[in-house]
Structures are given as C-alpha cells and as structure tokens.
Amino acid sequence: MNNKVYTYDGTYPSLISLICYLFHNNIKPDDIRVDGYNPTLFETTIDLHIEKNEKDIIYILKKYGTHINSFIFKVFLSHDSKRELVIYYFLLNANKYGANVINMRNLRCVCKTLELARYVNNEAHKLKGFVRFQELANHILYAKISPVNDVLPLLSEHFKKRLNSEYWVIDDEGRSLVSIYDKKNYYIIEKSELKMDLENISDDENEISAMWCSFYETIGIKERENHRCRMNFMPKRYWKYMTEMSDECEKGN
Amino acid sequence: MELKDKLRILADSAKYDASCSSSGSNRAFKSGIGSTAIAGICHSFASDGRCISLLKILLTNSCIFDCKYCPNRRSNDIERAMLTATELCNITINFYRRNYIEGLFLSSGIIKNPDYTMERMIEAISMLRNKYHFNGYIHAKAIPGASEELLKKLGLLVDRMSANIELPTDEGLKLLAPNKDSHKVTQIMRYVKKEHSKNFAPAGQSTQMIIGATKESDYDVMLRSSSLYDNYKLKRVFYSAYIPVNKDNTLPTLIKPPLKRENRLYQADWLLRFYGFKVEDLLNNDKPNFNLLVDPKTEWALLHLEEFPKEINKCSYYELLKIPGIGTKSARRIIASRRQFKLDFSDLSRMGVVMKRAKYFITCSDRYMINPQFINRNFIETNLILDEHLKQESNNRYNQLELFHE
C-alpha cells in the first residue's frame, strides 16, 4: 500500500486549514509536505487544494490560547523535515486533552514540539544579539544571516520594535528571503524581487566598524582567556557575518 | 586624540567590571530608537567567554583616588582620556543602530569631587535619552559620596544603578582602598532601594566584590552577599576573580586568577537566591571554604545523605531543588508533568535533569536507579570527581582534525 503524502502551499494558514480539514474528514496522513515534494517509490502525493481559511487559525487560537499557538508557529518555522507531521499529531492530542497537553511530556509529539520550538526560540534569541547591520550609502541598514531555522519572522518582529525609525533589510542568504522594513511594517519577500544596491556602504561605516573591533579586542581580559567558553555561547557558524569576528577586523588591530 | 583611541583607553579601564547584564527592564514602545528585553540579550562574547551586552566604558579614567587594586589609580602612569557627552552619544547610537550592543554601561573615575563627576555623567546620559531619544538599556555606576539630588536625577534616567562594594569586609577595604568608605556605598544602596520604581532604575541595583585580593574566606563573602540581598534588595552580586594589574606589597602575588573559586561563589549565590538555601546550610566557621572539586549543592547533599533519596513523584518544589542535577527549570517541568502522568527515569533526562548527578539521590515510584547499597558518601564523591576529570581529559585530548593544513 502506498503512503499518502498530503501537500500544501508552504504557508502557515494553509497548513492549519489542511490539518483542520484532515481532522474533519478523519483522514490520517502518512506525511504532510510542501508543494513540489518529490515522492519516493512508496509514496503518492495528494493535493487537496484547500483554500487557506482565516477562520481555522482563529479557531485554533481561541481554543488553545496564544501560549500553545506560539509553540505551534515556532515548530512551523523549524528546519525539521517532519515539522508538519509533528504539528498534526500535536493538534490531534490537543483535541483530546485540551491545553494541558503541553505538559504531557510522555507523548512523543509533545516532546518533539517542545524540542523544536525551543531550538527555534534559542536560535532567534541568539540572533537578536548576533545580527550585525551595515549602513549602506543610502542610510539603509543591511544585515545578512543564514540561520538553520526560518527565524526571519521572529527577528523582524524584534527589530520592528527596536529600530522602528530606521529603514532596514535583513537578508536570509540560505533561503534567499529578505525582510524589508519601511518604518511602518516589514515585508518578507524573495530576494530576487528586491531591486536595491546592497554593495555600497556609507562613508563612516568602516570607521565605526573599526571602532567596534577595537572595543571587542580590548574588552576581553587576557588573564581569563577561554576560547572553549566563547565557542559554547557563540558557535562558529554565526561568526561569518559578525563584524568583530571578521578577518578585516583582526588585521585592523 | 582620535575617538578610536579614546574608546580603546576607556574600554580598557572599564573591562574589570563584571556586570554586563541587560535584563530586568521591559520598556514599552516609544518614539525614538531602541527597546529593552526583559531577559536581556548578549550581543557578542569576548575572548574570555564573557558576554558583551553593553558598551562598557568609563567617561574618564582620570581619578583622584588611589585604590591599590585599580588600574586607574592616581599613581599609575597610564594614558588618560575623557569623552565629551556628544562623543559618547554618537558612539552609543552608532553601535546600537548596527546592533553591536544592547545599551550603555557608564562608569567613571572620580574627577575633582563626586558631585562634579556625577554631573558630567548625568549630562551625557540625559543628552542620550532626551536629545538622541535613546530608549535602550543604560546601566550607570553611582559615585559614592554624591548628593541625593544627583542620585535621584541619575536614577530617573537609567535602567540600573549600582555602586561597587569592592571587598567583602571593611578591613579589606581600608587596606586596599583607603579613599573609599563602605558607608557611602551602602548609603547609595539604601537610597536606590527606597526610590526603586518602574520609573527609577526599573532593573534595580547590583554590586561587585573582588575575590582573592584579600584573605577573606568564602564564608565571609557569602555572609556579606546574603546581607546585601536581604537589606538592599539587590538584583545581583557579581564576583570578580582578582587579577593583578598593579604591584603593591599589600596585594597578593597570584599567578592565575581564582576562576574556579569565582565559579563556586556564583553557584552558591544562585542557591541563596533561587533554591531556598541559607549561608549556614553551606558554610560555617569550621568549613569556611567551598570544595573546588564538587559544586556546593552536591557538597551539601553528600553531607546530608540522610535526607535522600527523594521520591520524584511526590516531593515538593523546594525538595526537588535540593537534589543535585535538578534546577529551577527542570523542577518546574517535573511538577507540571507529574500532574498528568507518573514520571520514570527516562522522562527525567528529557526534562533537562542531569542524571549523572541526580541518579544517586532520587527514586521514581520507589525504584532506585543504582543499587542502594552503594549509596554512601565515598562512592558518590569519587564517581562524580572521576566523571569531571574524564570530561576534562576528553576535552583536551580530542581536537577536530583540520581538513586542510595551512
């Protein structure tokens, strides 16, 4: 017998609408994937063309509250290939046990939900600190990231509050997505749609990044040097985009 | 002097201050630039592994005092610099916009007199808040001996205000910092405690003690901390392992700063604040110092084996906290989960319990994880110490191979 893989268009509302549809019709999926998924020999893809319905989102939100919904949304942002199925099983158990389900760590889907949500949360929290903006010649602030999980929406929400009077662009290089902020709202779009000169930096950019480098160099206490400890808190994969960890920075000092 | 050089000199003079936390303040949206996060955010980590959250800097490193441990003491022949208010604001805003920092940590050497110094600091910070509309985190050091009027002004501008007690006992302070008076420091603390509100230093106050410069025991240090927490509602006491920057015959000559001791003091500090321990539970006159081989909670548990094993499915929150390997997070998870189902050992490690330590001290549904006849002090202690040694050994032994040799 073939495994049935249900597909959706990759957006959060569509996923929730699809899952609600599956519940209603008592369908148990073997997997849920984004459109364009290549099925293996034992799988058939089924596209139900479910219209995304705001009502489903509101229904889930009202039924389980913001706390549980933020967990579900964070699982959706995770890089895990089974994230949709985790959400399906989590909501299935939530139907059965109500909002208390979040404490039932003996259920595998709950453990997995908490684990994935925590991973997304941690990465977003780390990047809230590690993101480095450069000022471009047109005074727009521009930052590059390439996170494991799709934390761009969470970061955008943070910087919308923090740098609310600046124009900024955050570029997720791994996913070719950019978040642009126009002093009112942020929009997440494909990078190819963005027509903007991102190469020219402003006049005093180099001077300021050099000051930051020299501050970073100075603030460490030689007698306490501990590279392992630094690496624990600030894993190497983030260094690539961090001003103070760049090669130019070391040369400058 | 170029701004870059000033920044280097003044950051170098400020780096020995341990506090860099940006937590405890959650400002709602305002026009201008910046916000604060209740949990605080680390923006980088220095080569010593310490979090860099704030632009930690002195307004000036000129000082009329001559404290023996301090790199900025009057009698030291070092480069001196002073930032103008505009320069400070510009650096802060430019760093903040690029997300280098979470805010500003401003301290200062004492120039002319305490009031004059405080006025210069207030001038700079008020320019940052009012002219540059900066809403990020600001931690300022209050200058001991400044007037209450100035303390009030500063407190209304900053998120956290603090004064360093520097040494655990007054005798130590007299010996090493003859110009400092601990009463002036506690005076500030009393004032901040009285005025503390959501407008006045909303993130509260903290202080710092230098460890290992004078001969105080861990017991002296913890007693002082605990009285500071009780009397002045401090958010944090920071411990800073003494690093010899000056030579003086009253100062000890150390080769390495006592980092392990500092670590033990922080662990004990957490036990006081979040785990319901008292100083007397951990230390006394006969045992004035912590064991450097095992952490303070395990040490306590080994001396009180009669209180164990504790039954995970029954015991209270504070009893759970007494078990080595269980922290506040895992204890809360255990309490929330066991209402839904009976916990077993396999569930515990998934909740973040460190089973390596906890296994000797717990039962799940009356079952032991290891044979109870082995549960004695000697056996557990040797096992834990051995675990620690093996971990360190493997850390040193295995390095990742490089794919391409340079």
Coordinates of C-alpha atoms in Angstrom, one line a residue, chain A residues 10-234:
Chain A
G10 CA 4.1 26.2 2.3
T11 CA 2.3 29.0 4.3
Y12 CA 1.2 28.7 7.9
P13 CA -2.5 29.4 7.3
S14 CA -2.7 26.8 4.6
L15 CA -1.1 24.2 6.8
I16 CA -3.6 24.8 9.6
S17 CA -6.5 24.7 7.2
L18 CA -5.3 21.5 5.7
I19 CA -4.9 19.9 9.2
C20 CA -8.4 21.1 10.2
Y21 CA -9.7 19.5 7.0
L22 CA -8.0 16.2 7.8
F23 CA -9.4 16.2 11.3
H24 CA -12.9 16.9 10.0
N25 CA -12.8 14.0 7.5
N26 CA -11.0 11.6 9.8
I27 CA -8.1 11.3 7.4
K28 CA -4.8 10.1 8.8
P29 CA -1.9 11.4 6.7
D30 CA 1.4 9.4 6.5
D31 CA 3.2 12.7 5.8
I32 CA 2.5 16.4 5.1
R33 CA 4.8 18.3 2.7
V34 CA 5.2 21.5 0.8
D35 CA 4.1 21.5 -2.9
G36 CA 6.7 20.3 -5.2
Y37 CA 7.8 17.5 -2.9
N38 CA 9.3 14.5 -4.7
P39 CA 7.6 11.4 -3.5
T40 CA 9.6 8.2 -3.0
L41 CA 8.6 4.9 -4.7
F42 CA 6.2 4.0 -1.8
E43 CA 4.5 7.4 -1.6
T44 CA 1.8 9.2 -3.5
T45 CA 1.2 12.9 -3.2
I46 CA -2.3 14.2 -2.8
D47 CA -3.0 17.9 -3.3
L48 CA -6.5 18.7 -1.9
H49 CA -6.2 22.4 -3.0
I50 CA -7.6 23.5 0.4
E51 CA -8.2 27.3 0.4
K52 CA -6.5 28.9 3.4
N53 CA -9.1 30.0 5.8
E54 CA -8.5 32.6 8.5
K55 CA -11.4 31.0 10.4
D56 CA -9.3 27.9 11.1
I57 CA -6.4 30.0 12.5
I58 CA -8.8 31.9 14.8
Y59 CA -10.5 28.7 15.8
I60 CA -7.2 27.2 16.9
L61 CA -6.1 30.4 18.6
K62 CA -9.3 30.7 20.6
K63 CA -9.4 27.1 21.5
Y64 CA -5.9 26.7 22.9
G65 CA -4.7 30.3 23.6
T66 CA -1.7 32.3 22.5
H67 CA 0.8 30.3 24.5
I68 CA 0.2 27.0 22.7
N69 CA -0.2 28.7 19.4
S70 CA 3.2 30.3 19.7
F71 CA 4.7 26.8 20.2
I72 CA 2.9 25.6 17.0
F73 CA 4.1 28.5 15.0
K74 CA 7.7 28.0 16.1
V75 CA 7.6 24.4 15.2
F76 CA 6.4 25.5 11.7
L77 CA 9.5 27.8 11.5
S78 CA 11.8 24.9 12.4
H79 CA 14.1 23.2 9.8
D80 CA 12.9 19.7 10.7
S81 CA 11.6 17.8 7.7
K82 CA 8.7 16.3 9.8
R83 CA 7.6 19.5 11.3
E84 CA 4.1 19.4 9.7
L85 CA 3.5 15.9 10.9
V86 CA 4.6 17.0 14.4
I87 CA 2.1 19.8 14.3
Y88 CA -0.6 17.4 13.1
Y89 CA -0.1 14.9 15.9
F90 CA 0.3 17.7 18.5
L91 CA -3.1 19.2 17.5
L92 CA -4.6 15.7 17.4
N93 CA -3.6 15.2 21.0
A94 CA -4.6 18.8 21.9
N95 CA -8.1 17.9 20.6
K96 CA -8.2 15.0 23.0
Y97 CA -6.5 16.5 26.1
G98 CA -7.0 20.3 25.8
A99 CA -4.5 22.9 26.6
N100 CA -2.9 20.7 29.3
V101 CA -1.3 18.7 26.5
I102 CA 1.7 20.9 26.7
N103 CA 2.8 19.3 30.0
M104 CA 2.4 15.7 28.8
R105 CA 6.0 15.1 28.0
N106 CA 5.4 11.3 27.9
L107 CA 3.8 11.8 24.4
R108 CA 6.4 11.8 21.7
C109 CA 4.7 14.5 19.7
V110 CA 4.7 16.9 22.7
C111 CA 8.4 16.2 23.4
K112 CA 9.2 16.9 19.8
T113 CA 7.1 20.0 19.7
L114 CA 8.8 21.4 22.7
E115 CA 12.2 20.5 21.5
L116 CA 11.7 22.0 18.0
A117 CA 10.1 25.2 19.4
R118 CA 13.0 25.6 21.9
Y119 CA 15.5 25.2 19.1
V120 CA 13.8 27.9 17.1
N121 CA 13.4 30.1 20.1
N122 CA 17.1 29.8 21.1
E123 CA 18.3 30.5 17.6
A124 CA 16.1 33.6 17.3
H125 CA 17.3 34.8 20.7
K126 CA 20.9 34.3 19.8
L127 CA 20.5 36.1 16.5
K128 CA 18.7 39.0 18.2
G129 CA 22.1 39.7 19.6
F130 CA 24.4 38.4 16.8
V131 CA 22.8 40.1 13.8
R132 CA 25.2 42.9 12.5
F133 CA 23.9 45.7 10.4
Q134 CA 25.9 47.7 8.0
E135 CA 24.9 51.2 7.0
L136 CA 24.6 51.5 3.2
A137 CA 25.2 54.6 1.2
N138 CA 21.5 55.4 1.2
H139 CA 21.4 55.1 5.0
I140 CA 19.5 51.8 4.9
L141 CA 20.7 49.3 7.5
Y142 CA 21.5 45.9 5.9
A143 CA 22.3 42.6 7.7
K144 CA 23.0 39.1 6.4
I145 CA 22.1 35.9 8.3
S146 CA 21.9 32.3 7.4
P147 CA 20.1 30.5 10.3
V148 CA 19.3 26.8 10.5
N149 CA 15.7 27.6 11.2
D150 CA 13.5 30.1 9.5
V151 CA 13.7 32.7 12.2
L152 CA 13.3 35.7 9.9
P153 CA 9.7 36.5 11.1
L154 CA 10.7 36.4 14.7
L155 CA 13.7 38.7 14.1
S156 CA 11.7 41.1 12.0
E157 CA 9.2 41.4 14.9
H158 CA 12.0 42.2 17.2
F159 CA 13.8 44.8 15.0
K160 CA 10.5 46.4 14.1
K161 CA 10.2 47.5 17.8
R162 CA 13.9 48.2 18.3
L163 CA 14.9 50.1 15.1
N164 CA 11.4 51.4 14.4
S165 CA 12.7 54.8 13.0
E166 CA 15.2 53.2 10.6
Y167 CA 14.9 51.6 7.2
W168 CA 16.4 48.1 7.4
V169 CA 16.8 45.0 5.4
I170 CA 17.6 41.5 6.8
D171 CA 18.8 39.0 4.2
D172 CA 18.5 35.3 4.9
E173 CA 21.1 34.1 2.4
G174 CA 20.4 30.4 2.9
R175 CA 16.7 30.7 2.0
S176 CA 17.0 33.7 -0.5
L177 CA 14.5 35.6 1.5
V178 CA 14.7 39.2 2.6
S179 CA 12.7 41.1 5.2
I180 CA 12.4 44.8 4.4
Y181 CA 11.1 47.4 6.9
D182 CA 9.7 50.8 5.7
K183 CA 9.4 52.5 9.2
K184 CA 5.8 51.1 9.5
N185 CA 5.7 47.4 8.6
Y186 CA 8.1 44.7 7.5
Y187 CA 7.5 42.5 4.4
I188 CA 9.2 39.2 3.7
I189 CA 9.8 38.7 0.0
E190 CA 12.0 36.7 -2.3
K191 CA 15.5 38.2 -2.7
S192 CA 15.2 38.3 -6.5
E193 CA 12.2 40.7 -6.1
L194 CA 14.4 43.2 -4.2
K195 CA 15.8 45.8 -6.6
M196 CA 18.3 47.6 -4.3
D197 CA 22.0 48.4 -4.3
L198 CA 23.3 46.4 -1.4
E199 CA 27.0 46.8 -2.1
N200 CA 27.8 50.5 -1.5
I201 CA 28.4 51.2 2.2
S202 CA 28.2 54.6 3.8
D203 CA 31.2 56.9 4.3
D204 CA 31.7 56.3 8.0
E205 CA 30.8 52.6 8.1
N206 CA 34.4 51.4 8.0
E207 CA 35.4 53.8 10.8
I208 CA 32.6 52.7 13.1
S209 CA 33.2 49.0 12.5
A210 CA 36.9 49.5 13.2
M211 CA 36.0 51.2 16.5
W212 CA 33.7 48.2 17.4
C213 CA 36.6 45.8 16.5
S214 CA 39.0 47.7 18.7
F215 CA 36.4 47.7 21.5
Y216 CA 35.9 44.0 21.2
E217 CA 39.6 43.3 21.2
T218 CA 40.1 45.5 24.3
I219 CA 37.2 44.3 26.5
G220 CA 38.4 40.7 26.7
I221 CA 40.7 40.0 29.8
K222 CA 43.9 38.3 28.7
E223 CA 44.4 36.5 32.0
R224 CA 40.9 34.9 31.7
E225 CA 41.1 33.8 28.1
N226 CA 38.8 30.9 27.4
H227 CA 38.0 30.1 23.8
R228 CA 36.0 27.0 24.6
C229 CA 33.6 29.0 26.7
R230 CA 33.3 31.6 24.0
M231 CA 32.5 28.9 21.4
N232 CA 29.8 27.4 23.6
F233 CA 28.0 30.6 23.8
M234 CA 28.7 31.8 20.3

